[in-house]
Amino acid sequence: MAARDASNQSPAISSPRILLVIGKALANLVTVTLRHSNYDTKDVTSEGEVRRAVSEWQPDIALIDIDEHGDLFDALGGGMAKGKIPILAFTRKRDTAVKLRAFENGADDIVEVPFTLDEVVARPFALIRRSRGVTTPIVPKIRLGGQIEVDLIEQTVKLAGGKALELTPIQQTLLYLLAANAGEVLTREALLASIWGTAFQIESNVVDRHIRELRVKLGDDWRTPRYIETVPGRGYRFKADANGETALAADN
Amino acid sequence: MPPDGSAEKHAPVAVVFARPSLSCLIELVLRHLGVRTAATASATRARELVLSLHPALLVTDIGRGPSARRLLEKGSARATLALIDLDGGASSTTAFRGGAGDVMRVPFTPDELAVRAAQLLRRYGVTTSLVRNVAVQGVELSLDEYAHVGSRTIALSAPQNSLLYLLVANAGRRIAPADVRELCWGVEHTAGGPEVEGAIAGLERSLAPSDVLRIERVKGGVVARMAPA
C-alpha cells in the first residue's frame, strides 16, 4: 500500500480513511474538499456508530465538530497523546477556553470556523504525517459541477474554457459548500453556520451579499441560473447536472 | 522584548521573521506565554538569530519568499510555525509539505496564535503557561475579546480586539491601512477602507473617554499613542 511521494522523502499512502463526526452540510463540504487528497470518508454521528467505526473501519484520523458532537469526543479514543488516532476538532466558538479544553480532551489540532478549504486538506495531511510518518498525495485540481475547475495549491478557480475567477477564500468555500450539497436547498442559516459560525446574526445579509458576488464572478444570471438557484423563502441550491447527479468529478 | 528578570532568563525563546508590523503583533501575543522574542525582517539576520539563540520556536512569514521557506526545512528540532497569506498565493498544504510544524493563516486572532504556539511548543517538550491577560501601559489586553482600562471592562468584537492588539503592539509606529486590513480581518477579505476606518472609530468610541490610547490619522496610515504608564 505504501508508495513514495515525489514531493518529499516520507512514504505515502494512497487512500487514508477519515472518520467524520460532523453535521450533514458541513460533512458534505469537508468530503468534497478532501477529494483533493483521495481520502476515503465515513460520516457518523452517534456514539455507537463512532465506536464501531473506530474499532472495525479503523480510520487514520477523525474530524469532529466539537460544538455539535462534543459528547462523542471520548468515543474517539483520546487522540495521539493516548496512542490513538489523531483528532482534528472543528469549532465555531471564539472562546479561548474552548480551544484549550479541546486540546486537553485529546484534540491534536483545531480548525476554526470559518475555515479555508486549504486548511481542511492541509491539517489532516500534517496530522497523518505526525501520527504515522506517511504522507498523503495531494490532488491539486478537482472539478465542481463539471464546469468549474479548482486548483487548491495555486488558489485558482477556472470556468470551462480557461477563464480564471478571482475568488476570495470565503467565496471559494461558499462555492464548495453549495456544490457539495448539489440538488439540495441550503438555508441562509445553514450557510451561515457552516461558513461563518455564530459570529453573524441571522438577519445579516452576509450570505446574500456573497452569493451575489459569487454569481457575478461565475457569470451566473439569477433569473436563468446555470449554477446557483435562489429558492424563494428557503435559500440557495447548486444545480445538479442534467442526469440529476451531483456533477462532482475528480480531475485526476 | 529583552529579558529583564531572572525568571525570564529561563523562558523559551522565539525568533520571529516577518515584516515589522506583523512581528510586533506576534511578539506582543507571545507575551501571553511568557516567551522571549527576537524579531527581524531580514532573512540573513533571522538565520543568525536561529544559530545564536537556538530558539524553541521559529515563526516565519512564508510571504517573505524562498528564504522564509528555507528556514522551515527539515533537520531542526525546534518548533516551526509558518504564517501564510492566502491572498499572497501561499497555501497551508505547501507550508506543511515544506516542513512546517504548524501553519497559521494571516490574519489571525490573538488567541489563535497564543493557543497554537502553546500547543506546538508542548509537542516539542516545551511547557508554557498561557495567561489570558497582559497589561501594557494602562491597558489590559485579553485573548477573550475584552480590555480592561482603569476600572472599566470593555467588550470588544473579534476584529476590534485584533485591531487593539495591532495598535498597542505597534504603538508609536505608523501602520498603513493595508496592514490594518490584512492583519485584522478574518477570511472576510472584502473589508475595505470604510470598514477599516469604521472599526478604528468604533474602537476609539469603546475606549472613550479614557486617553490611555490615542489613535492619530497621519499621512499613509494611523499611529497609536499610548499614555505614559
mmCIF file of N, CA and C in Angstrom, chain A residues 164-229:
data_model
loop_
_atom_site.group_PDB
_atom_site.id
_atom_site.type_symbol
_atom_site.label_atom_id
_atom_site.label_comp_id
_atom_site.label_asym_id
_atom_site.label_seq_id
_atom_site.Cartn_x
_atom_site.Cartn_y
_atom_site.Cartn_z
ATOM 1 N N ALA A 164 -10.108 32.423 -15.634
ATOM 2 C CA ALA A 164 -9.812 32.348 -14.202
ATOM 3 C C ALA A 164 -10.700 33.314 -13.428
ATOM 4 N N LEU A 165 -11.228 32.837 -12.311
ATOM 5 C CA LEU A 165 -12.066 33.685 -11.470
ATOM 6 C C LEU A 165 -11.252 34.152 -10.275
ATOM 7 N N GLU A 166 -11.448 35.381 -9.899
ATOM 8 C CA GLU A 166 -10.725 35.918 -8.745
ATOM 9 C C GLU A 166 -11.615 35.751 -7.515
ATOM 10 N N LEU A 167 -11.644 34.544 -6.965
ATOM 11 C CA LEU A 167 -12.497 34.306 -5.802
ATOM 12 C C LEU A 167 -11.717 34.528 -4.513
ATOM 13 N N THR A 168 -12.369 35.155 -3.552
ATOM 14 C CA THR A 168 -11.756 35.261 -2.232
ATOM 15 C C THR A 168 -11.865 33.877 -1.578
ATOM 16 N N PRO A 169 -11.076 33.621 -0.535
ATOM 17 C CA PRO A 169 -11.181 32.314 0.131
ATOM 18 C C PRO A 169 -12.602 31.990 0.577
ATOM 19 N N ILE A 170 -13.315 32.998 1.057
ATOM 20 C CA ILE A 170 -14.667 32.713 1.557
ATOM 21 C C ILE A 170 -15.622 32.440 0.401
ATOM 22 N N GLN A 171 -15.420 33.098 -0.714
ATOM 23 C CA GLN A 171 -16.253 32.797 -1.888
ATOM 24 C C GLN A 171 -15.970 31.385 -2.381
ATOM 25 N N GLN A 172 -14.723 30.983 -2.303
ATOM 26 C CA GLN A 172 -14.367 29.629 -2.722
ATOM 27 C C GLN A 172 -15.022 28.594 -1.793
ATOM 28 N N THR A 173 -15.001 28.887 -0.504
ATOM 29 C CA THR A 173 -15.637 27.974 0.453
ATOM 30 C C THR A 173 -17.138 27.902 0.210
ATOM 31 N N LEU A 174 -17.746 29.039 -0.059
ATOM 32 C CA LEU A 174 -19.183 29.079 -0.338
ATOM 33 C C LEU A 174 -19.515 28.250 -1.578
ATOM 34 N N LEU A 175 -18.709 28.389 -2.596
ATOM 35 C CA LEU A 175 -18.914 27.623 -3.824
ATOM 36 C C LEU A 175 -18.826 26.118 -3.546
ATOM 37 N N TYR A 176 -17.819 25.715 -2.780
ATOM 38 C CA TYR A 176 -17.661 24.293 -2.442
ATOM 39 C C TYR A 176 -18.854 23.795 -1.634
ATOM 40 N N LEU A 177 -19.289 24.597 -0.677
ATOM 41 C CA LEU A 177 -20.388 24.167 0.184
ATOM 42 C C LEU A 177 -21.654 23.944 -0.634
ATOM 43 N N LEU A 178 -21.935 24.867 -1.540
ATOM 44 C CA LEU A 178 -23.120 24.722 -2.392
ATOM 45 C C LEU A 178 -22.969 23.507 -3.302
ATOM 46 N N ALA A 179 -21.819 23.376 -3.923
ATOM 47 C CA ALA A 179 -21.604 22.262 -4.846
ATOM 48 C C ALA A 179 -21.593 20.924 -4.121
ATOM 49 N N ALA A 180 -21.086 20.924 -2.890
ATOM 50 C CA ALA A 180 -21.038 19.688 -2.110
ATOM 51 C C ALA A 180 -22.443 19.191 -1.784
ATOM 52 N N ASN A 181 -23.389 20.120 -1.734
ATOM 53 C CA ASN A 181 -24.772 19.763 -1.425
ATOM 54 C C ASN A 181 -25.661 19.989 -2.656
ATOM 55 N N ALA A 182 -25.098 19.729 -3.834
ATOM 56 C CA ALA A 182 -25.817 19.984 -5.091
ATOM 57 C C ALA A 182 -27.175 19.294 -5.099
ATOM 58 N N GLY A 183 -28.161 20.040 -5.572
ATOM 59 C CA GLY A 183 -29.512 19.496 -5.643
ATOM 60 C C GLY A 183 -30.311 19.699 -4.371
ATOM 61 N N GLU A 184 -29.656 20.123 -3.309
ATOM 62 C CA GLU A 184 -30.348 20.334 -2.039
ATOM 63 C C GLU A 184 -30.380 21.823 -1.715
ATOM 64 N N VAL A 185 -31.493 22.239 -1.128
ATOM 65 C CA VAL A 185 -31.597 23.640 -0.734
ATOM 66 C C VAL A 185 -30.839 23.851 0.571
ATOM 67 N N LEU A 186 -29.975 24.835 0.579
ATOM 68 C CA LEU A 186 -29.289 25.214 1.810
ATOM 69 C C LEU A 186 -29.858 26.550 2.279
ATOM 70 N N THR A 187 -30.357 26.561 3.490
ATOM 71 C CA THR A 187 -30.922 27.803 4.014
ATOM 72 C C THR A 187 -29.801 28.782 4.340
ATOM 73 N N ARG A 188 -30.174 30.058 4.481
ATOM 74 C CA ARG A 188 -29.172 31.046 4.873
ATOM 75 C C ARG A 188 -28.561 30.680 6.225
ATOM 76 N N GLU A 189 -29.415 30.169 7.116
ATOM 77 C CA GLU A 189 -28.921 29.797 8.446
ATOM 78 C C GLU A 189 -27.875 28.689 8.336
ATOM 79 N N ALA A 190 -28.140 27.703 7.464
ATOM 80 C CA ALA A 190 -27.181 26.604 7.304
ATOM 81 C C ALA A 190 -25.874 27.103 6.704
ATOM 82 N N LEU A 191 -25.983 28.022 5.750
ATOM 83 C CA LEU A 191 -24.771 28.573 5.137
ATOM 84 C C LEU A 191 -23.979 29.396 6.147
ATOM 85 N N LEU A 192 -24.707 30.197 6.932
ATOM 86 C CA LEU A 192 -24.035 30.986 7.963
ATOM 87 C C LEU A 192 -23.317 30.088 8.962
ATOM 88 N N ALA A 193 -24.037 29.074 9.450
ATOM 89 C CA ALA A 193 -23.466 28.202 10.480
ATOM 90 C C ALA A 193 -22.256 27.435 9.947
ATOM 91 N N SER A 194 -22.326 27.035 8.680
ATOM 92 C CA SER A 194 -21.258 26.204 8.126
ATOM 93 C C SER A 194 -20.011 27.010 7.785
ATOM 94 N N ILE A 195 -20.194 28.259 7.379
ATOM 95 C CA ILE A 195 -19.045 29.030 6.907
ATOM 96 C C ILE A 195 -18.598 30.088 7.907
ATOM 97 N N TRP A 196 -19.553 30.840 8.414
ATOM 98 C CA TRP A 196 -19.159 31.975 9.256
ATOM 99 C C TRP A 196 -19.252 31.668 10.744
ATOM 100 N N GLY A 197 -19.962 30.611 11.105
ATOM 101 C CA GLY A 197 -20.136 30.323 12.522
ATOM 102 C C GLY A 197 -21.199 31.211 13.118
ATOM 103 N N THR A 198 -21.128 31.384 14.421
ATOM 104 C CA THR A 198 -22.200 32.086 15.121
ATOM 105 C C THR A 198 -21.897 33.564 15.326
ATOM 106 N N ALA A 199 -20.809 34.039 14.733
ATOM 107 C CA ALA A 199 -20.430 35.444 14.952
ATOM 108 C C ALA A 199 -21.398 36.397 14.247
ATOM 109 N N PHE A 200 -22.100 35.903 13.227
ATOM 110 C CA PHE A 200 -23.014 36.751 12.481
ATOM 111 C C PHE A 200 -24.452 36.500 12.925
ATOM 112 N N GLN A 201 -25.249 37.568 12.919
ATOM 113 C CA GLN A 201 -26.667 37.442 13.228
ATOM 114 C C GLN A 201 -27.389 36.855 12.020
ATOM 115 N N ILE A 202 -28.487 36.128 12.312
ATOM 116 C CA ILE A 202 -29.263 35.521 11.233
ATOM 117 C C ILE A 202 -29.780 36.588 10.266
ATOM 118 N N GLU A 203 -30.087 37.788 10.804
ATOM 119 C CA GLU A 203 -30.630 38.840 9.943
ATOM 120 C C GLU A 203 -29.572 39.387 8.986
ATOM 121 N N SER A 204 -28.339 39.051 9.258
ATOM 122 C CA SER A 204 -27.261 39.610 8.452
ATOM 123 C C SER A 204 -27.456 39.261 6.979
ATOM 124 N N ASN A 205 -27.098 40.207 6.099
ATOM 125 C CA ASN A 205 -27.222 39.931 4.667
ATOM 126 C C ASN A 205 -25.918 39.387 4.087
ATOM 127 N N VAL A 206 -25.036 38.922 4.981
ATOM 128 C CA VAL A 206 -23.715 38.494 4.521
ATOM 129 C C VAL A 206 -23.815 37.351 3.497
ATOM 130 N N VAL A 207 -24.767 36.438 3.680
ATOM 131 C CA VAL A 207 -24.910 35.313 2.744
ATOM 132 C C VAL A 207 -25.356 35.832 1.380
ATOM 133 N N ASP A 208 -26.410 36.644 1.386
ATOM 134 C CA ASP A 208 -26.934 37.159 0.110
ATOM 135 C C ASP A 208 -25.869 37.968 -0.632
ATOM 136 N N ARG A 209 -25.124 38.738 0.126
ATOM 137 C CA ARG A 209 -24.080 39.571 -0.500
ATOM 138 C C ARG A 209 -23.018 38.681 -1.165
ATOM 139 N N HIS A 210 -22.607 37.651 -0.473
ATOM 140 C CA HIS A 210 -21.579 36.787 -1.043
ATOM 141 C C HIS A 210 -22.108 35.949 -2.206
ATOM 142 N N ILE A 211 -23.368 35.534 -2.111
ATOM 143 C CA ILE A 211 -23.973 34.814 -3.237
ATOM 144 C C ILE A 211 -23.997 35.726 -4.462
ATOM 145 N N ARG A 212 -24.393 36.969 -4.237
ATOM 146 C CA ARG A 212 -24.471 37.921 -5.345
ATOM 147 C C ARG A 212 -23.092 38.104 -5.983
ATOM 148 N N GLU A 213 -22.094 38.272 -5.136
ATOM 149 C CA GLU A 213 -20.737 38.471 -5.659
ATOM 150 C C GLU A 213 -20.211 37.219 -6.362
ATOM 151 N N LEU A 214 -20.567 36.062 -5.805
ATOM 152 C CA LEU A 214 -20.122 34.804 -6.408
ATOM 153 C C LEU A 214 -20.769 34.623 -7.779
ATOM 154 N N ARG A 215 -22.054 34.961 -7.855
ATOM 155 C CA ARG A 215 -22.742 34.853 -9.153
ATOM 156 C C ARG A 215 -22.105 35.755 -10.199
ATOM 157 N N VAL A 216 -21.767 36.947 -9.785
ATOM 158 C CA VAL A 216 -21.142 37.884 -10.734
ATOM 159 C C VAL A 216 -19.862 37.267 -11.277
ATOM 160 N N LYS A 217 -19.056 36.687 -10.374
ATOM 161 C CA LYS A 217 -17.776 36.125 -10.814
ATOM 162 C C LYS A 217 -17.968 34.872 -11.659
ATOM 163 N N LEU A 218 -19.044 34.126 -11.379
ATOM 164 C CA LEU A 218 -19.317 32.927 -12.178
ATOM 165 C C LEU A 218 -19.998 33.289 -13.499
ATOM 166 N N GLY A 219 -20.430 34.544 -13.617
ATOM 167 C CA GLY A 219 -21.192 34.945 -14.815
ATOM 168 C C GLY A 219 -22.574 34.319 -14.809
ATOM 169 N N ASP A 220 -23.098 34.094 -13.624
ATOM 170 C CA ASP A 220 -24.380 33.408 -13.472
ATOM 171 C C ASP A 220 -25.508 34.438 -13.337
ATOM 172 N N ASP A 221 -26.552 34.248 -14.099
ATOM 173 C CA ASP A 221 -27.711 35.135 -14.057
ATOM 174 C C ASP A 221 -28.743 34.530 -13.112
ATOM 175 N N TRP A 222 -29.157 35.287 -12.080
ATOM 176 C CA TRP A 222 -30.080 34.715 -11.089
ATOM 177 C C TRP A 222 -31.437 34.347 -11.697
ATOM 178 N N ARG A 223 -31.779 34.996 -12.837
ATOM 179 C CA ARG A 223 -33.078 34.682 -13.453
ATOM 180 C C ARG A 223 -33.026 33.369 -14.226
ATOM 181 N N THR A 224 -31.883 33.095 -14.828
ATOM 182 C CA THR A 224 -31.707 31.818 -15.546
ATOM 183 C C THR A 224 -30.375 31.215 -15.109
ATOM 184 N N PRO A 225 -30.328 30.765 -13.872
ATOM 185 C CA PRO A 225 -29.040 30.355 -13.316
ATOM 186 C C PRO A 225 -28.498 29.075 -13.941
ATOM 187 N N ARG A 226 -27.217 29.084 -14.101
ATOM 188 C CA ARG A 226 -26.544 27.890 -14.584
ATOM 189 C C ARG A 226 -26.005 27.080 -13.398
ATOM 190 N N TYR A 227 -25.651 27.780 -12.338
ATOM 191 C CA TYR A 227 -25.044 27.116 -11.171
ATOM 192 C C TYR A 227 -25.860 27.273 -9.888
ATOM 193 N N ILE A 228 -26.180 28.509 -9.529
ATOM 194 C CA ILE A 228 -26.780 28.741 -8.213
ATOM 195 C C ILE A 228 -28.210 29.273 -8.364
ATOM 196 N N GLU A 229 -29.148 28.487 -7.871
ATOM 197 C CA GLU A 229 -30.553 28.888 -7.934
ATOM 198 C C GLU A 229 -30.968 29.515 -6.612
#
